[in-house]
Short mmCIF file of C-alpha atoms in Angstrom, two decimals:
data_model
loop_
_atom_site.label_atom_id
_atom_site.label_comp_id
_atom_site.label_asym_id
_atom_site.label_seq_id
_atom_site.Cartn_x
_atom_site.Cartn_y
_atom_site.Cartn_z
CA MET P 889 0.12 0.19 -0.13
CA SER P 890 0.91 3.60 -0.73
CA TYR P 891 1.84 6.07 2.07
CA GLN P 892 0.25 8.99 1.97
CA ILE P 893 0.80 12.38 3.28
CA ALA P 894 -1.92 15.04 3.10
CA ILE P 895 -1.54 18.96 3.58
CA ASP P 896 -4.63 21.06 3.78
CA GLY P 897 -4.88 24.68 4.53
CA PRO P 898 -6.08 28.13 3.08
CA ALA P 899 -4.44 30.48 0.15
CA GLY P 900 -0.67 31.63 1.02
CA ALA P 901 -0.21 28.92 4.73
CA GLY P 902 3.33 27.74 2.48
CA LYS P 903 1.57 24.44 1.32
CA SER P 904 3.72 23.78 -1.53
CA THR P 905 6.66 24.87 -0.39
CA ILE P 906 5.93 22.45 2.83
CA ALA P 907 5.28 19.69 0.65
CA LYS P 908 7.70 19.87 -1.71
CA ILE P 909 10.73 19.87 1.09
CA VAL P 910 8.85 17.24 2.79
CA ALA P 911 8.91 14.81 -0.60
CA LYS P 912 12.60 15.41 -0.97
CA LYS P 913 13.34 14.27 2.30
CA LYS P 914 11.48 11.48 2.27
CA GLY P 915 11.90 9.88 -0.95
CA PHE P 916 8.07 10.60 -2.24
CA ILE P 917 6.34 11.85 -5.39
CA TYR P 918 5.32 15.48 -4.79
CA VAL P 919 1.57 16.43 -5.59
CA ASP P 920 0.40 19.82 -6.53
CA THR P 921 -3.31 19.60 -6.29
CA GLY P 922 -3.46 23.50 -6.54
CA ALA P 923 -1.63 23.31 -9.96
CA MET P 924 -3.95 21.56 -11.29
CA TYR P 925 -7.25 23.54 -10.20
CA ARG P 926 -5.24 26.71 -11.85
CA ALA P 927 -4.14 24.79 -15.07
CA MET P 928 -8.25 24.19 -15.58
CA ALA P 929 -8.45 28.27 -14.33
CA LEU P 930 -5.75 29.22 -17.10
CA HIS P 931 -7.84 27.20 -19.77
CA MET P 932 -10.99 28.95 -18.71
CA ILE P 933 -9.87 32.03 -18.87
CA LYS P 934 -8.19 31.65 -22.58
CA ASN P 935 -11.81 30.43 -23.72
CA ASN P 936 -13.54 33.51 -21.96
CA ILE P 937 -15.53 31.35 -20.49
CA ASP P 938 -17.32 33.16 -17.10
CA GLY P 939 -16.27 30.72 -13.92
CA ASN P 940 -19.63 31.79 -12.52
CA ASP P 941 -21.62 30.30 -15.16
CA SER P 942 -21.30 26.05 -14.02
CA GLU P 943 -23.06 24.65 -17.49
CA LYS P 944 -20.25 26.19 -19.29
CA VAL P 945 -17.86 25.08 -16.96
CA ALA P 946 -18.79 21.85 -16.78
CA LYS P 947 -18.64 21.62 -20.59
CA GLU P 948 -15.52 23.10 -21.34
CA CYS P 949 -13.63 20.50 -18.58
CA ASP P 950 -13.89 17.88 -22.08
CA ASN P 951 -11.67 20.60 -24.01
CA ALA P 952 -8.95 20.42 -20.82
CA ASN P 953 -6.30 18.05 -20.11
CA VAL P 954 -4.71 18.20 -17.15
CA THR P 955 -1.42 16.26 -16.34
CA LEU P 956 1.70 16.08 -14.20
CA LYS P 957 4.50 14.48 -15.23
CA TYR P 958 8.55 15.33 -13.60
CA ILE P 959 11.41 16.19 -15.43
CA ASP P 960 14.55 17.21 -13.95
CA GLY P 961 12.64 16.49 -10.32
CA GLU P 962 10.41 19.15 -11.30
CA GLN P 963 6.95 18.40 -11.48
CA VAL P 964 5.89 19.94 -14.90
CA VAL P 965 1.96 20.82 -15.19
CA LEU P 966 0.60 20.15 -19.22
CA LEU P 967 -2.13 22.07 -19.72
CA ASN P 968 -3.66 20.16 -22.99
CA ASP P 969 0.77 19.06 -23.62
CA GLU P 970 1.73 22.56 -23.12
CA ASN P 971 3.99 23.27 -19.84
CA VAL P 972 1.67 26.40 -18.25
CA ASN P 973 4.15 26.06 -15.03
CA ALA P 974 4.90 30.27 -15.88
CA PHE P 975 0.82 31.40 -15.92
CA LEU P 976 -0.29 29.45 -12.96
CA ARG P 977 0.45 31.80 -9.65
CA THR P 978 -0.80 35.23 -11.01
CA GLU P 979 -3.88 36.73 -8.78
CA GLU P 980 -6.17 35.55 -12.27
CA VAL P 981 -5.38 32.34 -12.39
CA GLY P 982 -6.10 32.22 -8.47
CA ASN P 983 -8.96 34.37 -8.14
CA MET P 984 -10.77 31.80 -10.87
CA ALA P 985 -9.43 29.05 -9.35
CA SER P 986 -11.41 29.75 -6.55
CA ILE P 987 -14.61 29.77 -8.48
CA THR P 988 -14.32 27.16 -10.51
CA ALA P 989 -13.20 24.55 -8.39
CA LYS P 990 -16.20 24.70 -6.79
CA ASN P 991 -17.61 22.87 -9.93
CA PRO P 992 -18.81 18.99 -9.44
CA THR P 993 -18.18 17.99 -12.88
CA LEU P 994 -14.14 19.90 -12.73
CA ARG P 995 -14.15 18.66 -9.20
CA LYS P 996 -14.38 14.85 -9.95
CA LYS P 997 -12.41 15.28 -13.23
CA VAL P 998 -8.75 16.04 -11.20
CA THR P 999 -10.04 14.20 -7.71
CA ASP P 1000 -9.98 11.43 -10.50
CA LEU P 1001 -6.45 12.16 -11.25
CA GLN P 1002 -5.17 12.96 -7.49
CA ILE P 1003 -6.62 9.60 -6.32
CA GLU P 1004 -5.13 7.55 -9.21
CA LEU P 1005 -1.42 9.19 -8.52
CA ALA P 1006 -1.39 8.37 -4.58
CA ASN P 1007 -3.11 5.11 -4.77
CA THR P 1008 -0.39 3.97 -6.88
CA ASN P 1009 2.71 6.05 -5.57
CA ASP P 1010 3.59 7.52 -2.60
CA VAL P 1011 2.61 10.86 -2.00
CA VAL P 1012 2.67 13.99 0.01
CA MET P 1013 -0.22 15.79 -1.69
CA ASP P 1014 -1.65 19.70 -0.54
CA GLY P 1015 -4.67 21.63 -1.44
CA ARG P 1016 -8.09 22.23 -0.15
CA ASP P 1017 -9.93 19.20 0.81
CA ILE P 1018 -7.16 16.30 0.45
CA GLY P 1019 -7.63 14.92 4.26
CA THR P 1020 -11.26 15.79 3.92
CA CYS P 1021 -12.11 13.89 0.68
CA VAL P 1022 -9.33 12.76 -1.78
CA LEU P 1023 -7.53 11.01 0.68
CA PRO P 1024 -9.30 10.79 3.37
CA ASN P 1025 -7.45 7.34 4.48
CA ALA P 1026 -4.10 9.13 4.73
CA GLN P 1027 -1.58 7.87 7.15
CA VAL P 1028 -0.41 11.47 7.71
CA LYS P 1029 -2.92 14.43 7.75
CA VAL P 1030 -1.95 18.41 8.48
CA TYR P 1031 -3.88 21.49 8.70
CA LEU P 1032 -1.47 23.61 7.77
CA THR P 1033 -2.01 28.00 8.60
CA ALA P 1034 -0.83 31.40 9.06
CA SER P 1035 -2.81 33.95 9.45
CA SER P 1036 -3.78 36.59 7.00
CA GLU P 1037 -1.39 39.40 7.65
CA VAL P 1038 1.98 36.55 7.76
CA ARG P 1039 0.23 35.25 4.17
CA ALA P 1040 -0.61 38.36 2.65
CA LYS P 1041 3.28 39.71 3.56
CA ARG P 1042 4.47 36.46 2.24
CA ARG P 1043 3.19 37.01 -0.69
CA TYR P 1044 4.22 40.51 -1.09
CA ASP P 1045 7.70 40.04 -0.57
CA GLU P 1046 7.40 36.82 -3.82
CA LEU P 1047 5.87 39.53 -6.10
CA MET P 1048 8.46 42.12 -5.36
CA ALA P 1049 11.42 39.90 -5.44
CA LYS P 1050 10.32 38.99 -9.04
CA GLY P 1051 9.82 43.02 -9.58
CA GLU P 1052 6.76 43.29 -9.94
CA SER P 1053 4.24 45.73 -8.31
CA ALA P 1054 2.21 45.35 -5.19
CA ASP P 1055 -0.47 46.19 -3.07
CA ILE P 1056 -0.11 44.29 0.45
CA LYS P 1057 -3.52 46.13 2.03
CA LYS P 1058 -5.48 44.33 -1.48
CA ILE P 1059 -3.53 41.24 -1.29
CA GLU P 1060 -4.57 40.42 2.52
CA GLU P 1061 -7.88 41.72 0.76
CA ASP P 1062 -7.92 38.45 -1.55
CA ILE P 1063 -6.75 36.37 0.76
CA ILE P 1064 -9.63 36.88 3.62
CA LEU P 1065 -12.33 36.74 0.15
CA ARG P 1066 -10.55 33.40 -1.00
CA ASP P 1067 -10.65 32.11 1.73
CA HIS P 1068 -14.39 32.70 3.05
CA GLN P 1069 -15.42 31.33 -0.52
CA ASP P 1070 -12.86 28.37 0.24
CA MET P 1071 -14.71 27.72 3.16
CA THR P 1072 -18.13 28.66 2.57
CA ARG P 1073 -18.08 26.33 -1.20
CA GLU P 1074 -21.33 23.63 -1.31
CA ILE P 1075 -18.89 20.49 -2.70
CA SER P 1076 -15.72 20.24 -0.49
CA PRO P 1077 -15.17 23.04 1.30
CA LEU P 1078 -11.92 23.77 3.05
CA LYS P 1079 -11.57 22.70 6.40
CA GLN P 1080 -9.45 20.79 9.10
CA ALA P 1081 -10.17 17.05 9.21
CA ASP P 1082 -10.98 15.12 12.51
CA ASP P 1083 -7.32 13.78 12.20
CA ALA P 1084 -5.72 16.20 11.39
CA VAL P 1085 -2.80 17.59 12.79
CA LEU P 1086 -2.99 21.39 13.35
CA VAL P 1087 -0.09 23.54 12.30
CA ASP P 1088 0.43 27.47 12.68
CA SER P 1089 3.17 28.21 10.54
CA SER P 1090 3.36 32.23 11.32
CA ASN P 1091 6.03 32.37 13.59
CA MET P 1092 7.85 28.74 12.12
CA THR P 1093 10.77 28.48 9.85
CA ILE P 1094 10.00 26.80 6.59
CA GLU P 1095 12.34 23.75 7.92
CA GLU P 1096 10.47 23.85 11.21
CA VAL P 1097 7.27 23.26 9.78
CA ALA P 1098 8.70 20.59 7.61
CA ASP P 1099 10.68 18.77 10.16
CA LYS P 1100 6.97 19.18 12.39
CA ILE P 1101 5.53 17.43 9.14
CA ILE P 1102 8.47 14.59 9.17
CA SER P 1103 8.17 14.01 13.00
CA LEU P 1104 4.35 12.66 12.22
CA CYS P 1105 5.71 9.97 9.95
CA GLU P 1106 7.13 8.32 12.61
#
């Protein structure tokens, strides 16, 4: 049986960064579920689909093929055979993903791929509903969070490092809005699984968080 580590939490909590480190240290495959949803959102944006039009989103899912590959140890997200890694972390795509992730048809398509990967590999998987819906039997479940202020500052620093202009107040407002959307959506809302360990990374270093999660595997 495969070994599964599920990391859930709100936007900007550092899930992807931590999950990659844990996966590398454990020799597991890292599955960035958020990137899958962002790839689907990017497809909708490219095709001018209104994210709130559930019928059109569901129909357009048939035209979007999202797959993961590892090239030189790096996870590459392919959207219809195109490497879209460089386009997935914009605010526009993130906000669209928060909306379209509520669509039942889209969720089923992405979830089926996630389950297939986890059942055939030792994985570290992060997202919004991994421990509650996708991998309910995962050996280790973590709910990783941080204050909205801390998460906004992290995102602000990330954008500034790339030479992009940013408004930290607007970033925090978007984070709070996305939290609300993720936690109140009808299908697979963001919440802490009953058997998940709560880890607040607000005052922890990346290595401290990764070591904490790895200790839960022992």
